[in-house]
Amino acid sequence: MTQCCINPSILSADFVNLEAELKRISNADAVHVDVMDNHFVPNLTIGLPVVQRIQAVSPVPLDAHLMIADADRWAPGFADAGLASVTFHAEASIAPIKLARELRSRGAKAGMALRPSTAVEPYLDMLSELDMLLIMTVEPGFGGQAFLDVTLPKIRRARAAIDGSGIGVAIQVDGGITEETITRAAEAGANVFVAGSAVYGADDPAAAIERLREEGSRSLRKATAE
């Protein structure tokens, strides 16, 4: 809970110069790769072949966020590509427990994401099957959106359930993360933070990562002390 991880999203990077953009965030904990199919969300980004090339040149591990339909069919291929973490949406999976086990069996950490309006309670019994729970703090599909404070109670409930279970599941938040909003998210119980515009919109992305990590770590320590 006390370890603050910053995973910049390349959705805000220059896609023409991705290898150079990855080098600018070499001090990150992981690279957040948003895969969108224009079905589950109204946007289209990149697919598995491009992710495989990113995997080959990235200086830090890849954290894939699959905003795609039929996750049960397509997600295992991303684990096979050697990614450190693969996150699918609960709303896009018919058999989320089976899929989480499949991802783990293929060597990736298993993450499950929830839209802002999706309740966390129906999924608390499967926490032991997950390495990470991603609580979206914006509607998935586009970068640059404002943080939704309405998601904070859900983060708190998820943190309470995880702490009560004794299972080491990380809580990731994605959407509208800045030096200001990371404080609220961390105090609510999140410890892995996806930041796109706040990192790649800065003159020095590496310095922006360090500032976010400092703010997040401070808030996590405060939350733990309380």
PDB file of C-alpha atoms in Angstrom:
ATOM      1  CA  MET A   1       0.000   0.000   0.000  1.00  0.00           C
ATOM      2  CA  THR A   2       2.839   2.420   0.805  1.00  0.00           C
ATOM      3  CA  GLN A   3       4.667   2.010  -2.527  1.00  0.00           C
ATOM      4  CA  CYS A   4       3.617   4.668  -5.008  1.00  0.00           C
ATOM      5  CA  CYS A   5       3.939   3.662  -8.658  1.00  0.00           C
ATOM      6  CA  ILE A   6       3.701   6.072 -11.585  1.00  0.00           C
ATOM      7  CA  ASN A   7       2.739   4.542 -14.931  1.00  0.00           C
ATOM      8  CA  PRO A   8       2.674   7.220 -17.660  1.00  0.00           C
ATOM      9  CA  SER A   9       0.190   6.675 -20.462  1.00  0.00           C
ATOM     10  CA  ILE A  10       1.605   6.880 -23.959  1.00  0.00           C
ATOM     11  CA  LEU A  11      -1.846   7.946 -25.159  1.00  0.00           C
ATOM     12  CA  SER A  12      -0.491  11.465 -24.618  1.00  0.00           C
ATOM     13  CA  ALA A  13       2.872  10.754 -26.270  1.00  0.00           C
ATOM     14  CA  ASP A  14       4.020  11.512 -29.806  1.00  0.00           C
ATOM     15  CA  PHE A  15       3.103   8.303 -31.643  1.00  0.00           C
ATOM     16  CA  VAL A  16       5.436   9.143 -34.523  1.00  0.00           C
ATOM     17  CA  ASN A  17       8.418   9.038 -32.142  1.00  0.00           C
ATOM     18  CA  LEU A  18       7.384   6.438 -29.599  1.00  0.00           C
ATOM     19  CA  GLU A  19      10.834   4.985 -28.959  1.00  0.00           C
ATOM     20  CA  ALA A  20      12.191   8.431 -28.103  1.00  0.00           C
ATOM     21  CA  GLU A  21       9.102   9.166 -26.018  1.00  0.00           C
ATOM     22  CA  LEU A  22       9.653   5.985 -24.013  1.00  0.00           C
ATOM     23  CA  LYS A  23      13.220   7.017 -23.223  1.00  0.00           C
ATOM     24  CA  ARG A  24      11.900  10.283 -21.762  1.00  0.00           C
ATOM     25  CA  ILE A  25      10.052   8.307 -19.063  1.00  0.00           C
ATOM     26  CA  SER A  26      12.723   5.748 -18.207  1.00  0.00           C
ATOM     27  CA  ASN A  27      12.312   6.577 -14.502  1.00  0.00           C
ATOM     28  CA  ALA A  28       8.673   5.429 -14.557  1.00  0.00           C
ATOM     29  CA  ASP A  29       7.553   2.246 -12.830  1.00  0.00           C
ATOM     30  CA  ALA A  30       5.847   1.017 -16.005  1.00  0.00           C
ATOM     31  CA  VAL A  31       4.509   2.269 -19.320  1.00  0.00           C
ATOM     32  CA  HIS A  32       0.710   2.298 -19.509  1.00  0.00           C
ATOM     33  CA  VAL A  33      -0.376   1.202 -22.978  1.00  0.00           C
ATOM     34  CA  ASP A  34      -3.989   1.977 -23.866  1.00  0.00           C
ATOM     35  CA  VAL A  35      -5.396  -0.485 -26.387  1.00  0.00           C
ATOM     36  CA  MET A  36      -8.769   0.646 -27.797  1.00  0.00           C
ATOM     37  CA  ASP A  37     -10.806  -1.114 -30.476  1.00  0.00           C
ATOM     38  CA  ASN A  38     -13.530   1.416 -31.395  1.00  0.00           C
ATOM     39  CA  HIS A  39     -16.123  -1.081 -30.115  1.00  0.00           C
ATOM     40  CA  PHE A  40     -15.838  -1.222 -26.339  1.00  0.00           C
ATOM     41  CA  VAL A  41     -14.883   2.469 -26.390  1.00  0.00           C
ATOM     42  CA  PRO A  42     -15.435   5.044 -29.165  1.00  0.00           C
ATOM     43  CA  ASN A  43     -11.791   5.374 -30.076  1.00  0.00           C
ATOM     44  CA  LEU A  44      -9.135   3.373 -31.927  1.00  0.00           C
ATOM     45  CA  THR A  45      -5.488   3.294 -30.897  1.00  0.00           C
ATOM     46  CA  ILE A  46      -3.079   0.392 -31.386  1.00  0.00           C
ATOM     47  CA  GLY A  47      -3.187  -3.386 -31.524  1.00  0.00           C
ATOM     48  CA  LEU A  48      -0.997  -6.304 -30.529  1.00  0.00           C
ATOM     49  CA  PRO A  49       1.653  -5.961 -33.307  1.00  0.00           C
ATOM     50  CA  VAL A  50       2.454  -2.381 -32.265  1.00  0.00           C
ATOM     51  CA  VAL A  51       2.420  -3.336 -28.581  1.00  0.00           C
ATOM     52  CA  GLN A  52       4.939  -6.099 -29.355  1.00  0.00           C
ATOM     53  CA  ARG A  53       7.280  -3.532 -30.921  1.00  0.00           C
ATOM     54  CA  ILE A  54       6.855  -1.208 -27.947  1.00  0.00           C
ATOM     55  CA  GLN A  55       7.678  -4.138 -25.691  1.00  0.00           C
ATOM     56  CA  ALA A  56      10.892  -4.704 -27.642  1.00  0.00           C
ATOM     57  CA  VAL A  57      12.226  -1.163 -27.169  1.00  0.00           C
ATOM     58  CA  SER A  58      10.725   0.007 -23.856  1.00  0.00           C
ATOM     59  CA  PRO A  59      13.234   0.719 -21.057  1.00  0.00           C
ATOM     60  CA  VAL A  60      10.574  -0.108 -18.437  1.00  0.00           C
ATOM     61  CA  PRO A  61       7.890  -2.842 -18.166  1.00  0.00           C
ATOM     62  CA  LEU A  62       4.608  -2.584 -20.059  1.00  0.00           C
ATOM     63  CA  ASP A  63       1.254  -2.264 -18.319  1.00  0.00           C
ATOM     64  CA  ALA A  64      -1.460  -2.868 -20.933  1.00  0.00           C
ATOM     65  CA  HIS A  65      -4.981  -1.543 -20.427  1.00  0.00           C
ATOM     66  CA  LEU A  66      -7.283  -3.348 -22.829  1.00  0.00           C
ATOM     67  CA  MET A  67     -10.347  -1.273 -23.616  1.00  0.00           C
ATOM     68  CA  ILE A  68     -11.569  -3.873 -26.066  1.00  0.00           C
ATOM     69  CA  ALA A  69     -14.594  -6.085 -26.584  1.00  0.00           C
ATOM     70  CA  ASP A  70     -14.342  -9.868 -26.181  1.00  0.00           C
ATOM     71  CA  ALA A  71     -11.453  -9.629 -23.736  1.00  0.00           C
ATOM     72  CA  ASP A  72     -11.640 -13.372 -23.019  1.00  0.00           C
ATOM     73  CA  ARG A  73     -10.526 -14.036 -26.584  1.00  0.00           C
ATOM     74  CA  TRP A  74      -7.911 -11.337 -27.103  1.00  0.00           C
ATOM     75  CA  ALA A  75      -6.285 -10.586 -23.743  1.00  0.00           C
ATOM     76  CA  PRO A  76      -4.161 -13.773 -23.463  1.00  0.00           C
ATOM     77  CA  GLY A  77      -2.218 -12.789 -26.587  1.00  0.00           C
ATOM     78  CA  PHE A  78      -0.905  -9.718 -24.804  1.00  0.00           C
ATOM     79  CA  ALA A  79       0.347 -11.893 -21.951  1.00  0.00           C
ATOM     80  CA  ASP A  80       2.057 -14.125 -24.498  1.00  0.00           C
ATOM     81  CA  ALA A  81       3.859 -11.030 -25.819  1.00  0.00           C
ATOM     82  CA  GLY A  82       5.736 -10.816 -22.510  1.00  0.00           C
ATOM     83  CA  LEU A  83       3.993  -7.820 -20.984  1.00  0.00           C
ATOM     84  CA  ALA A  84       4.426  -7.383 -17.257  1.00  0.00           C
ATOM     85  CA  SER A  85       0.762  -6.642 -16.636  1.00  0.00           C
ATOM     86  CA  VAL A  86      -2.434  -7.066 -18.648  1.00  0.00           C
ATOM     87  CA  THR A  87      -5.666  -5.423 -17.509  1.00  0.00           C
ATOM     88  CA  PHE A  88      -9.042  -6.277 -19.014  1.00  0.00           C
ATOM     89  CA  HIS A  89     -12.412  -4.664 -18.330  1.00  0.00           C
ATOM     90  CA  ALA A  90     -14.887  -6.575 -16.199  1.00  0.00           C
ATOM     91  CA  GLU A  91     -17.627  -5.268 -18.480  1.00  0.00           C
ATOM     92  CA  ALA A  92     -15.941  -6.905 -21.496  1.00  0.00           C
ATOM     93  CA  SER A  93     -15.377 -10.358 -19.989  1.00  0.00           C
ATOM     94  CA  ILE A  94     -17.843 -13.204 -19.707  1.00  0.00           C
ATOM     95  CA  ALA A  95     -15.574 -15.251 -17.423  1.00  0.00           C
ATOM     96  CA  PRO A  96     -13.284 -12.830 -15.549  1.00  0.00           C
ATOM     97  CA  ILE A  97     -11.921 -15.401 -13.084  1.00  0.00           C
ATOM     98  CA  LYS A  98     -10.995 -17.779 -15.882  1.00  0.00           C
ATOM     99  CA  LEU A  99      -9.387 -14.933 -17.817  1.00  0.00           C
ATOM    100  CA  ALA A 100      -7.384 -13.690 -14.828  1.00  0.00           C
ATOM    101  CA  ARG A 101      -6.050 -17.203 -14.263  1.00  0.00           C
ATOM    102  CA  GLU A 102      -5.189 -17.501 -17.950  1.00  0.00           C
ATOM    103  CA  LEU A 103      -3.174 -14.276 -17.867  1.00  0.00           C
ATOM    104  CA  ARG A 104      -1.264 -15.392 -14.796  1.00  0.00           C
ATOM    105  CA  SER A 105      -0.577 -18.809 -16.298  1.00  0.00           C
ATOM    106  CA  ARG A 106       1.033 -17.070 -19.271  1.00  0.00           C
ATOM    107  CA  GLY A 107       3.366 -15.021 -17.082  1.00  0.00           C
ATOM    108  CA  ALA A 108       1.600 -11.664 -16.786  1.00  0.00           C
ATOM    109  CA  LYS A 109       0.136 -10.001 -13.741  1.00  0.00           C
ATOM    110  CA  ALA A 110      -3.652  -9.950 -14.007  1.00  0.00           C
ATOM    111  CA  GLY A 111      -5.521  -6.684 -13.704  1.00  0.00           C
ATOM    112  CA  MET A 112      -9.234  -5.984 -13.932  1.00  0.00           C
ATOM    113  CA  ALA A 113     -10.702  -2.561 -14.701  1.00  0.00           C
ATOM    114  CA  LEU A 114     -14.046  -1.045 -13.763  1.00  0.00           C
ATOM    115  CA  ARG A 115     -15.768   1.898 -15.440  1.00  0.00           C
ATOM    116  CA  PRO A 116     -16.727   4.776 -13.106  1.00  0.00           C
ATOM    117  CA  SER A 117     -20.344   3.577 -12.895  1.00  0.00           C
ATOM    118  CA  THR A 118     -19.518  -0.108 -12.344  1.00  0.00           C
ATOM    119  CA  ALA A 119     -19.861  -1.191  -8.728  1.00  0.00           C
ATOM    120  CA  VAL A 120     -16.877  -2.896  -7.127  1.00  0.00           C
ATOM    121  CA  GLU A 121     -18.866  -5.068  -4.709  1.00  0.00           C
ATOM    122  CA  PRO A 122     -19.783  -7.884  -7.177  1.00  0.00           C
ATOM    123  CA  TYR A 123     -16.072  -8.488  -7.780  1.00  0.00           C
ATOM    124  CA  LEU A 124     -14.681  -8.437  -4.244  1.00  0.00           C
ATOM    125  CA  ASP A 125     -14.863 -12.215  -3.922  1.00  0.00           C
ATOM    126  CA  MET A 126     -12.390 -12.622  -6.784  1.00  0.00           C
ATOM    127  CA  LEU A 127      -9.677 -10.358  -5.361  1.00  0.00           C
ATOM    128  CA  SER A 128      -7.407 -13.359  -4.809  1.00  0.00           C
ATOM    129  CA  GLU A 129      -7.419 -13.932  -8.581  1.00  0.00           C
ATOM    130  CA  LEU A 130      -6.062 -10.448  -9.283  1.00  0.00           C
ATOM    131  CA  ASP A 131      -2.791  -8.608  -8.915  1.00  0.00           C
ATOM    132  CA  MET A 132      -4.337  -5.219  -9.600  1.00  0.00           C
ATOM    133  CA  LEU A 133      -7.753  -3.576  -9.612  1.00  0.00           C
ATOM    134  CA  LEU A 134      -8.041  -0.579 -11.943  1.00  0.00           C
ATOM    135  CA  ILE A 135     -10.728   1.898 -10.959  1.00  0.00           C
ATOM    136  CA  MET A 136     -11.321   4.294 -13.830  1.00  0.00           C
ATOM    137  CA  THR A 137     -11.515   7.898 -12.664  1.00  0.00           C
ATOM    138  CA  VAL A 138     -12.821   9.040 -16.063  1.00  0.00           C
ATOM    139  CA  GLU A 139     -14.903   7.328 -18.698  1.00  0.00           C
ATOM    140  CA  PRO A 140     -12.530   5.124 -20.717  1.00  0.00           C
ATOM    141  CA  GLY A 141     -11.782   6.018 -24.300  1.00  0.00           C
ATOM    142  CA  PHE A 142     -10.059   9.407 -24.391  1.00  0.00           C
ATOM    143  CA  GLY A 143      -7.177  11.155 -22.668  1.00  0.00           C
ATOM    144  CA  GLY A 144      -7.228  14.618 -21.162  1.00  0.00           C
ATOM    145  CA  GLN A 145     -10.461  14.245 -19.177  1.00  0.00           C
ATOM    146  CA  ALA A 146     -11.070  15.754 -15.743  1.00  0.00           C
ATOM    147  CA  PHE A 147     -10.821  13.541 -12.652  1.00  0.00           C
ATOM    148  CA  LEU A 148     -14.199  12.285 -11.372  1.00  0.00           C
ATOM    149  CA  ASP A 149     -14.346  12.739  -7.589  1.00  0.00           C
ATOM    150  CA  VAL A 150     -17.455  10.546  -7.551  1.00  0.00           C
ATOM    151  CA  THR A 151     -15.101   7.549  -7.870  1.00  0.00           C
ATOM    152  CA  LEU A 152     -13.327   8.249  -4.555  1.00  0.00           C
ATOM    153  CA  PRO A 153     -15.843   6.362  -2.365  1.00  0.00           C
ATOM    154  CA  LYS A 154     -15.438   3.306  -4.607  1.00  0.00           C
ATOM    155  CA  ILE A 155     -11.655   3.489  -4.189  1.00  0.00           C
ATOM    156  CA  ARG A 156     -12.109   3.645  -0.416  1.00  0.00           C
ATOM    157  CA  ARG A 157     -14.424   0.634  -0.412  1.00  0.00           C
ATOM    158  CA  ALA A 158     -12.022  -1.343  -2.558  1.00  0.00           C
ATOM    159  CA  ARG A 159      -9.083  -0.454  -0.297  1.00  0.00           C
ATOM    160  CA  ALA A 160     -11.017  -1.460   2.817  1.00  0.00           C
ATOM    161  CA  ALA A 161     -11.919  -4.814   1.255  1.00  0.00           C
ATOM    162  CA  ILE A 162      -8.345  -5.474   0.122  1.00  0.00           C
ATOM    163  CA  ASP A 163      -6.853  -4.554   3.479  1.00  0.00           C
ATOM    164  CA  GLY A 164      -9.476  -6.660   5.237  1.00  0.00           C
ATOM    165  CA  SER A 165      -8.703  -9.672   3.066  1.00  0.00           C
ATOM    166  CA  GLY A 166      -4.954  -9.477   3.591  1.00  0.00           C
ATOM    167  CA  ILE A 167      -4.409  -9.985  -0.143  1.00  0.00           C
ATOM    168  CA  GLY A 168      -1.757  -7.820  -1.789  1.00  0.00           C
ATOM    169  CA  VAL A 169      -3.795  -6.363  -4.623  1.00  0.00           C
ATOM    170  CA  ALA A 170      -2.733  -2.979  -5.994  1.00  0.00           C
ATOM    171  CA  ILE A 171      -5.341  -0.336  -6.754  1.00  0.00           C
ATOM    172  CA  GLN A 172      -4.639   1.578  -9.924  1.00  0.00           C
ATOM    173  CA  VAL A 173      -6.447   4.754 -10.972  1.00  0.00           C
ATOM    174  CA  ASP A 174      -6.548   6.083 -14.515  1.00  0.00           C
ATOM    175  CA  GLY A 175      -7.880   9.411 -15.692  1.00  0.00           C
ATOM    176  CA  GLY A 176      -7.285  13.036 -14.767  1.00  0.00           C
ATOM    177  CA  ILE A 177      -4.293  12.332 -12.527  1.00  0.00           C
ATOM    178  CA  THR A 178      -2.302  15.485 -11.751  1.00  0.00           C
ATOM    179  CA  GLU A 179      -0.155  16.678  -8.855  1.00  0.00           C
ATOM    180  CA  GLU A 180      -3.388  17.869  -7.242  1.00  0.00           C
ATOM    181  CA  THR A 181      -5.719  14.923  -7.864  1.00  0.00           C
ATOM    182  CA  ILE A 182      -3.122  12.260  -7.056  1.00  0.00           C
ATOM    183  CA  THR A 183      -3.349  13.410  -3.436  1.00  0.00           C
ATOM    184  CA  ARG A 184      -7.069  12.663  -3.211  1.00  0.00           C
ATOM    185  CA  ALA A 185      -6.746   9.346  -5.013  1.00  0.00           C
ATOM    186  CA  ALA A 186      -3.851   8.217  -2.807  1.00  0.00           C
ATOM    187  CA  GLU A 187      -5.592   9.224   0.407  1.00  0.00           C
ATOM    188  CA  ALA A 188      -8.595   7.188  -0.761  1.00  0.00           C
ATOM    189  CA  GLY A 189      -6.403   4.116  -1.136  1.00  0.00           C
ATOM    190  CA  ALA A 190      -4.966   3.975  -4.657  1.00  0.00           C
ATOM    191  CA  ASN A 191      -1.255   3.293  -5.023  1.00  0.00           C
ATOM    192  CA  VAL A 192      -0.666   2.939  -8.794  1.00  0.00           C
ATOM    193  CA  PHE A 193      -1.311   6.046 -10.855  1.00  0.00           C
ATOM    194  CA  VAL A 194      -1.700   6.414 -14.601  1.00  0.00           C
ATOM    195  CA  ALA A 195      -0.835   9.892 -15.833  1.00  0.00           C
ATOM    196  CA  GLY A 196      -0.806  10.979 -19.447  1.00  0.00           C
ATOM    197  CA  SER A 197      -1.148  14.722 -19.959  1.00  0.00           C
ATOM    198  CA  ALA A 198       0.475  15.505 -16.610  1.00  0.00           C
ATOM    199  CA  VAL A 199       3.636  13.719 -17.760  1.00  0.00           C
ATOM    200  CA  TYR A 200       3.867  14.210 -21.516  1.00  0.00           C
ATOM    201  CA  GLY A 201       2.415  17.713 -21.322  1.00  0.00           C
ATOM    202  CA  ALA A 202       5.319  18.789 -19.113  1.00  0.00           C
ATOM    203  CA  ASP A 203       8.558  20.246 -20.436  1.00  0.00           C
ATOM    204  CA  ASP A 204      10.457  17.526 -18.573  1.00  0.00           C
ATOM    205  CA  PRO A 205       8.415  14.283 -18.359  1.00  0.00           C
ATOM    206  CA  ALA A 206      10.952  12.593 -16.074  1.00  0.00           C
ATOM    207  CA  ALA A 207      10.774  15.477 -13.599  1.00  0.00           C
ATOM    208  CA  ALA A 208       6.973  15.382 -13.761  1.00  0.00           C
ATOM    209  CA  ILE A 209       7.072  11.695 -12.836  1.00  0.00           C
ATOM    210  CA  GLU A 210       9.219  12.450  -9.804  1.00  0.00           C
ATOM    211  CA  ARG A 211       6.868  15.209  -8.653  1.00  0.00           C
ATOM    212  CA  LEU A 212       3.867  12.902  -8.980  1.00  0.00           C
ATOM    213  CA  ARG A 213       5.696  10.134  -7.132  1.00  0.00           C
ATOM    214  CA  GLU A 214       6.611  12.521  -4.317  1.00  0.00           C
ATOM    215  CA  GLU A 215       3.018  13.769  -3.943  1.00  0.00           C
ATOM    216  CA  GLY A 216       1.578  10.272  -4.147  1.00  0.00           C
ATOM    217  CA  SER A 217       4.051   8.825  -1.666  1.00  0.00           C
ATOM    218  CA  ARG A 218       3.399  11.625   0.825  1.00  0.00           C
ATOM    219  CA  SER A 219      -0.356  11.041   0.631  1.00  0.00           C
ATOM    220  CA  LEU A 220       0.033   7.267   0.934  1.00  0.00           C
ATOM    221  CA  ARG A 221       2.136   7.690   4.075  1.00  0.00           C
ATOM    222  CA  LYS A 222      -0.511   9.990   5.516  1.00  0.00           C
ATOM    223  CA  ALA A 223      -3.302   7.539   4.714  1.00  0.00           C
ATOM    224  CA  THR A 224      -1.378   4.642   6.242  1.00  0.00           C
ATOM    225  CA  ALA A 225      -0.627   6.609   9.407  1.00  0.00           C
ATOM    226  CA  GLU A 226      -4.291   7.360   9.862  1.00  0.00           C
TER     227      GLU A 226
END
